[in-house]
Short mmCIF file of C-alpha atoms and ligand atoms in Angstrom, two decimals:
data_model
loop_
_atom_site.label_atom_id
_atom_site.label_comp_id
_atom_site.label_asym_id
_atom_site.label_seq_id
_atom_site.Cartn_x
_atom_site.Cartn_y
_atom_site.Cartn_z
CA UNK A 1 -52.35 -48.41 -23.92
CA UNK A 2 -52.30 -49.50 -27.49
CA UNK A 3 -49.01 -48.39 -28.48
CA UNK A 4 -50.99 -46.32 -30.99
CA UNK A 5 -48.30 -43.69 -31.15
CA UNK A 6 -45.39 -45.76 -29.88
CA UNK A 7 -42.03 -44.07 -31.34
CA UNK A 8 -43.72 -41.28 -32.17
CA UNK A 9 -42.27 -37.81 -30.78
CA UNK A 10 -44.02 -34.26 -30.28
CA UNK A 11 -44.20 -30.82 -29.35
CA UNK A 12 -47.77 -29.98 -27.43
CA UNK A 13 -47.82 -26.28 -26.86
CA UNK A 14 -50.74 -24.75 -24.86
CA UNK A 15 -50.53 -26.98 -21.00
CA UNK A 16 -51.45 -24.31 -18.61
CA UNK A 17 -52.83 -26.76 -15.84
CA UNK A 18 -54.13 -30.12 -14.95
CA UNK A 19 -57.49 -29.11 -16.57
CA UNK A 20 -55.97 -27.84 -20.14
CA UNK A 21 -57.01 -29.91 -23.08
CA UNK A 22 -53.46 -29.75 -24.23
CA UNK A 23 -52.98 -31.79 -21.10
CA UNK A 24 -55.76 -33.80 -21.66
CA UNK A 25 -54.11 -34.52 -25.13
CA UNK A 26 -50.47 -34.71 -23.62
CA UNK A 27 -52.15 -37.58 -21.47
CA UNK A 28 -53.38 -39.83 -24.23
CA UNK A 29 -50.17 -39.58 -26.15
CA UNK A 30 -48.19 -40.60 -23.48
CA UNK A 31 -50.52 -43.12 -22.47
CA UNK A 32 -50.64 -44.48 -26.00
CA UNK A 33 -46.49 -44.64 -26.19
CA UNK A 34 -45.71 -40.74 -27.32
CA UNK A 35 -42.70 -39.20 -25.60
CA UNK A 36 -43.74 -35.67 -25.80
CA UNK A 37 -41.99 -32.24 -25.28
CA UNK A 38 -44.10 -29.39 -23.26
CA UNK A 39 -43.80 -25.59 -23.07
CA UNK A 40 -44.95 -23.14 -20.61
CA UNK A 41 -46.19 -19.49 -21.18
CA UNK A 42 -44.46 -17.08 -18.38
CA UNK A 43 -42.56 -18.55 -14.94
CA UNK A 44 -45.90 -18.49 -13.24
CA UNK A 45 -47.49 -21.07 -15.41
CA UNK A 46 -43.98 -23.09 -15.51
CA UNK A 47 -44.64 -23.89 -11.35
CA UNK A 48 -48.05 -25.55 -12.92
CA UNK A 49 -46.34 -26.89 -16.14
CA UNK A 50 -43.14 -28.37 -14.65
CA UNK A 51 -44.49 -31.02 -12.16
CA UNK A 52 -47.25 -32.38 -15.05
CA UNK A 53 -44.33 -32.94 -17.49
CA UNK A 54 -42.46 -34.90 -14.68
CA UNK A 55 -45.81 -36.78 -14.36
CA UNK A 56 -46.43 -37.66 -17.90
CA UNK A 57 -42.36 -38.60 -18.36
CA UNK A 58 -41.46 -35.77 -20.57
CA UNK A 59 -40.04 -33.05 -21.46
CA UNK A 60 -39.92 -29.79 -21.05
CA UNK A 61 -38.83 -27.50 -24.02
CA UNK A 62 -38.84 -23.68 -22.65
CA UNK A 63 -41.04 -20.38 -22.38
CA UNK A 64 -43.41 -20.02 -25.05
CA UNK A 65 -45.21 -16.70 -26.07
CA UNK A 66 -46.76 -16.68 -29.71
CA UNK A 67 -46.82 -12.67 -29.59
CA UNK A 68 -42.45 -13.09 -29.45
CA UNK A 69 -41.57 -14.72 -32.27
CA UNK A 70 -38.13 -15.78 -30.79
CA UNK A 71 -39.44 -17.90 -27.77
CA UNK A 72 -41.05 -19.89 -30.60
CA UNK A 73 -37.62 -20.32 -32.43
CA UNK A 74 -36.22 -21.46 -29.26
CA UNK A 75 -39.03 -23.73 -28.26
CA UNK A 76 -38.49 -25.49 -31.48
CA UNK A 77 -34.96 -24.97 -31.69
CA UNK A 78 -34.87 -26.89 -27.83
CA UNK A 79 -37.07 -29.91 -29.26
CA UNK A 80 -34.54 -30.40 -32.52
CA UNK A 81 -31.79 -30.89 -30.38
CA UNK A 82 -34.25 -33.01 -27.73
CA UNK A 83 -35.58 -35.39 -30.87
CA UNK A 84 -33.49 -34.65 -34.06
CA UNK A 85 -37.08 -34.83 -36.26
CA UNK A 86 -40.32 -35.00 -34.63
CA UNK A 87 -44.16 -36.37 -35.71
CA UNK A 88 -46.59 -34.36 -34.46
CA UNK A 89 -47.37 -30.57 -32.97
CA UNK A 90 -50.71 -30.01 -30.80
CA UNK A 91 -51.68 -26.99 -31.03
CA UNK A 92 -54.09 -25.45 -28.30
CA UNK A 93 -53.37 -21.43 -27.61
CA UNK A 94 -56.19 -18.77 -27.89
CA UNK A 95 -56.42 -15.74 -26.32
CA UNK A 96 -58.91 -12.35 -26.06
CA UNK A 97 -59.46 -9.62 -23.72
CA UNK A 98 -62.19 -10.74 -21.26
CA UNK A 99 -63.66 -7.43 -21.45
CA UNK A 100 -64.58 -8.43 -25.14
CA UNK A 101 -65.54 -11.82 -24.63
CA UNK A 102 -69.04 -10.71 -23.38
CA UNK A 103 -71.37 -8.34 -24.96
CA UNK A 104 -72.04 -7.40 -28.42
CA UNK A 105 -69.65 -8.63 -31.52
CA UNK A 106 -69.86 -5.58 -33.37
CA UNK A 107 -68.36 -3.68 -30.36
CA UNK A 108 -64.90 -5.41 -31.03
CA UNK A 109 -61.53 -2.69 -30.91
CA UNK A 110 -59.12 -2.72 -33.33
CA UNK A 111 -56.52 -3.76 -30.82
CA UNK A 112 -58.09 -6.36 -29.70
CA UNK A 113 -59.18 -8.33 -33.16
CA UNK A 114 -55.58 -7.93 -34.10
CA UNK A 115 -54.50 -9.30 -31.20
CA UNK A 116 -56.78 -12.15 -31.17
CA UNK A 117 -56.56 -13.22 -34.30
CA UNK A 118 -52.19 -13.37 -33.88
CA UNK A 119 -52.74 -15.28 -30.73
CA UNK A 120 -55.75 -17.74 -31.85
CA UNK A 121 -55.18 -17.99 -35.75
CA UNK A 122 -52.14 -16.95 -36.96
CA UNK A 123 -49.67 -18.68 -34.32
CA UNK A 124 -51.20 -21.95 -35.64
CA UNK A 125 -49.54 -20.78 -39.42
CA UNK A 126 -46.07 -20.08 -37.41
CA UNK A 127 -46.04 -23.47 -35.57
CA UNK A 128 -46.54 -24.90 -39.23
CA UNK A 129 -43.58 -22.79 -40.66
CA UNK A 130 -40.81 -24.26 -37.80
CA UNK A 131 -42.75 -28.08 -37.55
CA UNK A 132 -42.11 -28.53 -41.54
CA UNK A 133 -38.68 -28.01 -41.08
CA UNK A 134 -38.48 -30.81 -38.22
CA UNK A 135 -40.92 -33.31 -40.42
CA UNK A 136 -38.98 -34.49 -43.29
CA UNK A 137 -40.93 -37.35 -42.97
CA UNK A 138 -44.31 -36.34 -42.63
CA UNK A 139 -46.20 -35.49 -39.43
CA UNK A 140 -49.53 -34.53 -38.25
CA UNK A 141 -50.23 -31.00 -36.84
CA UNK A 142 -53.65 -30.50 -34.37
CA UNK A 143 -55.05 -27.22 -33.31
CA UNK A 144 -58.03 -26.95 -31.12
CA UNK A 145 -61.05 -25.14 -32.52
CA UNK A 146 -65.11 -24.33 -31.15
CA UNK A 147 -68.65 -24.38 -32.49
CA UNK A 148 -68.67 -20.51 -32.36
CA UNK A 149 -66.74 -20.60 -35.61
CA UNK A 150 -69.01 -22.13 -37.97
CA UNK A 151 -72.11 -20.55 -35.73
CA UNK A 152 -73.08 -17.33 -33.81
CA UNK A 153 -72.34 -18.26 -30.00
CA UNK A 154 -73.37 -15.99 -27.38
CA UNK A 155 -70.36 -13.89 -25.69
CA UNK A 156 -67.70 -15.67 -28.27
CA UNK A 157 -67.71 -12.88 -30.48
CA UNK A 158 -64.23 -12.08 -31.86
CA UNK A 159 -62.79 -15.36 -30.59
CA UNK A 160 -65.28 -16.62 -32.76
CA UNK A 161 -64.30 -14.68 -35.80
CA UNK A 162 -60.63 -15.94 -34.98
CA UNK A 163 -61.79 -19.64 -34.75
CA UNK A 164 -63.51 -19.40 -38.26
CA UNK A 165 -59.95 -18.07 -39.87
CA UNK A 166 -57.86 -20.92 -37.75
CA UNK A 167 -60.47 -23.55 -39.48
CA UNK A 168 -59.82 -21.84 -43.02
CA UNK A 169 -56.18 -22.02 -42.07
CA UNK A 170 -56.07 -25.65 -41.42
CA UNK A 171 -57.40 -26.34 -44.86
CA UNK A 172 -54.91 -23.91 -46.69
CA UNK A 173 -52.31 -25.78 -44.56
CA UNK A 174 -53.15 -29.16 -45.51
CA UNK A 175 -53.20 -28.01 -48.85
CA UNK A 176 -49.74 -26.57 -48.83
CA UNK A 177 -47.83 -29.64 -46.76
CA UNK A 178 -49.81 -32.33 -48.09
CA UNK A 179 -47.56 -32.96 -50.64
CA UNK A 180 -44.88 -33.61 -47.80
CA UNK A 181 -47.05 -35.61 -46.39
CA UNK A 182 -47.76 -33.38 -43.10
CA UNK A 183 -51.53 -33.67 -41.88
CA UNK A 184 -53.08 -30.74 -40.79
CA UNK A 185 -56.38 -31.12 -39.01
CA UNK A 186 -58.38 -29.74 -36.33
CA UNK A 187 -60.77 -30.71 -33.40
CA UNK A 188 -63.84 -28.91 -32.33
CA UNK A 189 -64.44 -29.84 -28.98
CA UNK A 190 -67.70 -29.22 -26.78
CA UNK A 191 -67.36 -26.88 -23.77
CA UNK A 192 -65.50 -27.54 -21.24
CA UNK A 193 -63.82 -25.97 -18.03
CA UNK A 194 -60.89 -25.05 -18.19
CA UNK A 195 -58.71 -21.37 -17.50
CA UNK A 196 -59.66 -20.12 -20.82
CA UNK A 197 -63.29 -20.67 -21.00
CA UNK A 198 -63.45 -18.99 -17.62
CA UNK A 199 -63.14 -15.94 -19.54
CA UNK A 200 -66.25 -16.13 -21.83
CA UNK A 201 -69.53 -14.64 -20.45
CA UNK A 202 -72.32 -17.22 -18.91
CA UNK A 203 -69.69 -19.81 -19.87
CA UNK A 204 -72.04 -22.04 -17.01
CA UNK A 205 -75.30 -21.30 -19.07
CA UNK A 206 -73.20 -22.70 -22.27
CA UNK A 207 -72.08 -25.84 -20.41
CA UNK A 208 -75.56 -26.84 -19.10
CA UNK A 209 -77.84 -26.03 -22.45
CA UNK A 210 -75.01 -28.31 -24.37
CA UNK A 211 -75.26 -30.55 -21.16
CA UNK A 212 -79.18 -30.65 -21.99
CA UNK A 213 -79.53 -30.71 -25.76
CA UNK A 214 -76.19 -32.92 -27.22
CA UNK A 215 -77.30 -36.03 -28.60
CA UNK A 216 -75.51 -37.71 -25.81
CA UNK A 217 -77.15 -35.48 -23.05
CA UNK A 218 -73.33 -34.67 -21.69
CA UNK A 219 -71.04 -32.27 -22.25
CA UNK A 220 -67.19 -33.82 -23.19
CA UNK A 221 -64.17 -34.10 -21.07
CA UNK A 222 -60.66 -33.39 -21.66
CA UNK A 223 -59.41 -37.22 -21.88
CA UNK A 224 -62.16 -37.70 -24.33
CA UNK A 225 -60.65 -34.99 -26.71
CA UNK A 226 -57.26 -36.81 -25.78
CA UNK A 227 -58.22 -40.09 -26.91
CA UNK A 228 -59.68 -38.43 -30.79
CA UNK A 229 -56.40 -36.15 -30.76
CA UNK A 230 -54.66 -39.64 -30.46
CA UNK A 231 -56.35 -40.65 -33.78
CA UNK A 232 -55.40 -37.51 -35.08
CA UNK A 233 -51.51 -37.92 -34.47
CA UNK A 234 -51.40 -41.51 -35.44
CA UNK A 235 -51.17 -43.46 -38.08
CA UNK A 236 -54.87 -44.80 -38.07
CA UNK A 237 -56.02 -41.20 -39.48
CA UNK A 238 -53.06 -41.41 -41.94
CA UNK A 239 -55.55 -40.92 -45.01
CA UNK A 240 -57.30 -37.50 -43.09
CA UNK A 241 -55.97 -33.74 -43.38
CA UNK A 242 -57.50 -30.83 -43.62
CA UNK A 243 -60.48 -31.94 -41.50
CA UNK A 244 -62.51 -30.34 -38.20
CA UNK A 245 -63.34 -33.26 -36.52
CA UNK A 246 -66.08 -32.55 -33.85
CA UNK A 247 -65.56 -33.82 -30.18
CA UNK A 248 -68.75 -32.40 -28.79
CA UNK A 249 -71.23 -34.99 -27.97
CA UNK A 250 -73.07 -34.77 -31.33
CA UNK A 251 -73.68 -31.25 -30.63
CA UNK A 252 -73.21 -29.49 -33.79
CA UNK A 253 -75.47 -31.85 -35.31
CA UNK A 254 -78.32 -30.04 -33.42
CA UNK A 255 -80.66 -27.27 -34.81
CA UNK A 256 -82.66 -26.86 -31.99
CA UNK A 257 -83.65 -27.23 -28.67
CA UNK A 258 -85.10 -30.80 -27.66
CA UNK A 259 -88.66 -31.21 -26.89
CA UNK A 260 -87.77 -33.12 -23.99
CA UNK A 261 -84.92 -31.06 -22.57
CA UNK A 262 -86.13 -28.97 -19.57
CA UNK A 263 -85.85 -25.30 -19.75
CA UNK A 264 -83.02 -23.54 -18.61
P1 LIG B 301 -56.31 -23.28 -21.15
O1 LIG B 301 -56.45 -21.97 -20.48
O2 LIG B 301 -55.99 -24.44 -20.31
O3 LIG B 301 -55.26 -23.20 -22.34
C1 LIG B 301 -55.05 -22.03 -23.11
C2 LIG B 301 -53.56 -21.94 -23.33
O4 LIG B 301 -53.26 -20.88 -24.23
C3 LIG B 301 -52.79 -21.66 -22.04
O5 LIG B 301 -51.85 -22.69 -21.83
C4 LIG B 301 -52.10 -20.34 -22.31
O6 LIG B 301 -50.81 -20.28 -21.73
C5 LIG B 301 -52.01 -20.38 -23.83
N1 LIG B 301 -51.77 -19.05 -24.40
C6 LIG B 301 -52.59 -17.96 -24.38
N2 LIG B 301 -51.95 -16.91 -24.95
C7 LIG B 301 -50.72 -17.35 -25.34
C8 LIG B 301 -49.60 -16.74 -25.97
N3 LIG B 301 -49.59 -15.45 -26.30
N4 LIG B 301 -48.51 -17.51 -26.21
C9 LIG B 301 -48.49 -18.82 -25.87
N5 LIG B 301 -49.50 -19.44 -25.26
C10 LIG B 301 -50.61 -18.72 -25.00
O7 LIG B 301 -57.72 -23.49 -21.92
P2 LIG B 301 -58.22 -24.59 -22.99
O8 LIG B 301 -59.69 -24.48 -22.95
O9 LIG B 301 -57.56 -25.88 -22.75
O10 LIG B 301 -57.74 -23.97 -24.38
C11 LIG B 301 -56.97 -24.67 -25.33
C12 LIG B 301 -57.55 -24.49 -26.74
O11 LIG B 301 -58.81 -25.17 -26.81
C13 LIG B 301 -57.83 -23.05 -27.13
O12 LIG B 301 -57.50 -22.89 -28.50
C14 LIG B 301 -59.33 -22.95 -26.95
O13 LIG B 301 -59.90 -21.93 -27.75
C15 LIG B 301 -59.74 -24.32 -27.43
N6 LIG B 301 -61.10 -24.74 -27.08
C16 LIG B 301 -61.53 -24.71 -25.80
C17 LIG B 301 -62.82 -25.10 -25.50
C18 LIG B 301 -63.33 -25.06 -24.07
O14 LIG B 301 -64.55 -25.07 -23.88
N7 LIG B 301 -62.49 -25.03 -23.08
C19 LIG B 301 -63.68 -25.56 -26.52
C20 LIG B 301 -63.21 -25.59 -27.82
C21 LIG B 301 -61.91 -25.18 -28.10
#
């Protein structure tokens, strides 16, 4: 623990279970002297959610679902009166119907793009709209982003057409609280396991060829994006905004497979 982020409070909204990155991130706050608030989407993810805020010695600030506007007012109307002003907001929702995370892009439905892009993109903007109020003195806000914006991804399809806007976002974000000196950045992390990615097609086949071709032969963990999401929050990234900072195992660097990787 370096103290890294020691009097430094937070919202992290996104902690579904032991094996969300937003837990993974929760972790290395606390760990590096954060006291952080959590949220919960629906009672049946609160039975997950309530025990690994008790764990991490924080709190928790309420119900949280992006598509009704008001459970975000309270959520951040529950953490003014917990903290007064807070430091940083981690970001890490994203959502798509299954049935559209596999097959053909082009295929997409109306309801469905809308939707995504108001769960995945555009919550990020309304999280910025109620943090600014509770950062008169400057904070950091995180989302969580993937290759598949910047890159056709097999199976990502519209999620990856949401991604791409949430990156643009972050930049027009960081443009428009920079002068009040909120940071507004983003991590790409590699694949990894969790509830959500359990929903994209041949997620396994995605895991393994990154597994085989990163620069680091590995795919990433969820403490590992923890520990760059620290950097993020503190004060040692003070002169960064507006960035997508790649937690991937050199993957993105790649542009194609290695000679020596086996076939899959
Ligand atoms: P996860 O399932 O643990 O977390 C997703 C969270 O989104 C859940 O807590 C869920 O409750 C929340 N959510 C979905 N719809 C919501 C809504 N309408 N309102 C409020 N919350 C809602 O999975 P994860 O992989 O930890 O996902 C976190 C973020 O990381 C997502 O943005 C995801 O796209 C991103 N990401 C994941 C990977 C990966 O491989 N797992 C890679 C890169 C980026």
């Amino acid at each position: 623990a370096s103290g890294l982020l020691k009097g430094k409070r937070g919202l992290i909204l996104g902690v579904a279970n032991n094996r969300s990155i937003a837990y993974g991130i929760a972790k290395s706050a606390r760990d590096h002297g954060a006291e952080i608030a959590l949220t919960f989407q629906g009672e049946a993810l609160k039975k997950r959610v309530e025990p690994l805020a008790a764990e991490l010695g924080g709190h928790l600030v309420g119900h949280c679902d992006v598509t009704e506007p008001a459970t975000l007012d309270a959520v951040f109307a529950e953490t003014e009166k917990l903290f007064g002003t807070i430091d940083f907001v981690v970001h890490c929702i994203a959502f798509s119907n299954k049935d559209e995370l596999d097959g053909r892009y082009v295929d997409t439905s109306a309801d469905n793009f809308t939707k995504t892009m108001f769960i995945s993109c555009y919550s990020f903007t309304a999280v910025a709209q109620r943090a600014e109020k509770l950062m008169p003195n400057g904070g950091s806000l995180l989302t969580l982003t993937y290759y598949g914006a910047e890159k056709w991804m097999p199976h990502y399809n519209v999620m990856g057409v949401a991604k791409a806007a949430l990156e643009a976002s972050v930049r027009y974000l960081a443009a428009d609280l920079g002068p009040k000196a909120i940071r507004v950045n983003a991590i790409s992390a590699g694949p990894i396991k969790t509830l959500a990615a359990s929903g994209i097609g041949d997620f396994r086949y995605i895991l393994k060829w990154n597994e085989l071709n990163s620069p680091l032969r590995r795919t990433v963990t969820t403490d590992e994006v923890g520990d760059t999401g620290v950097y993020l929050l503190s004060d040692l990234s003070r002169g960064v905004t507006g960035e997508v900072h790649h937690v991937d195992a050199g993957y993105h660097i790649v542009g194609m497979k290695h000679p020596d990787a086996p076939d899959l």
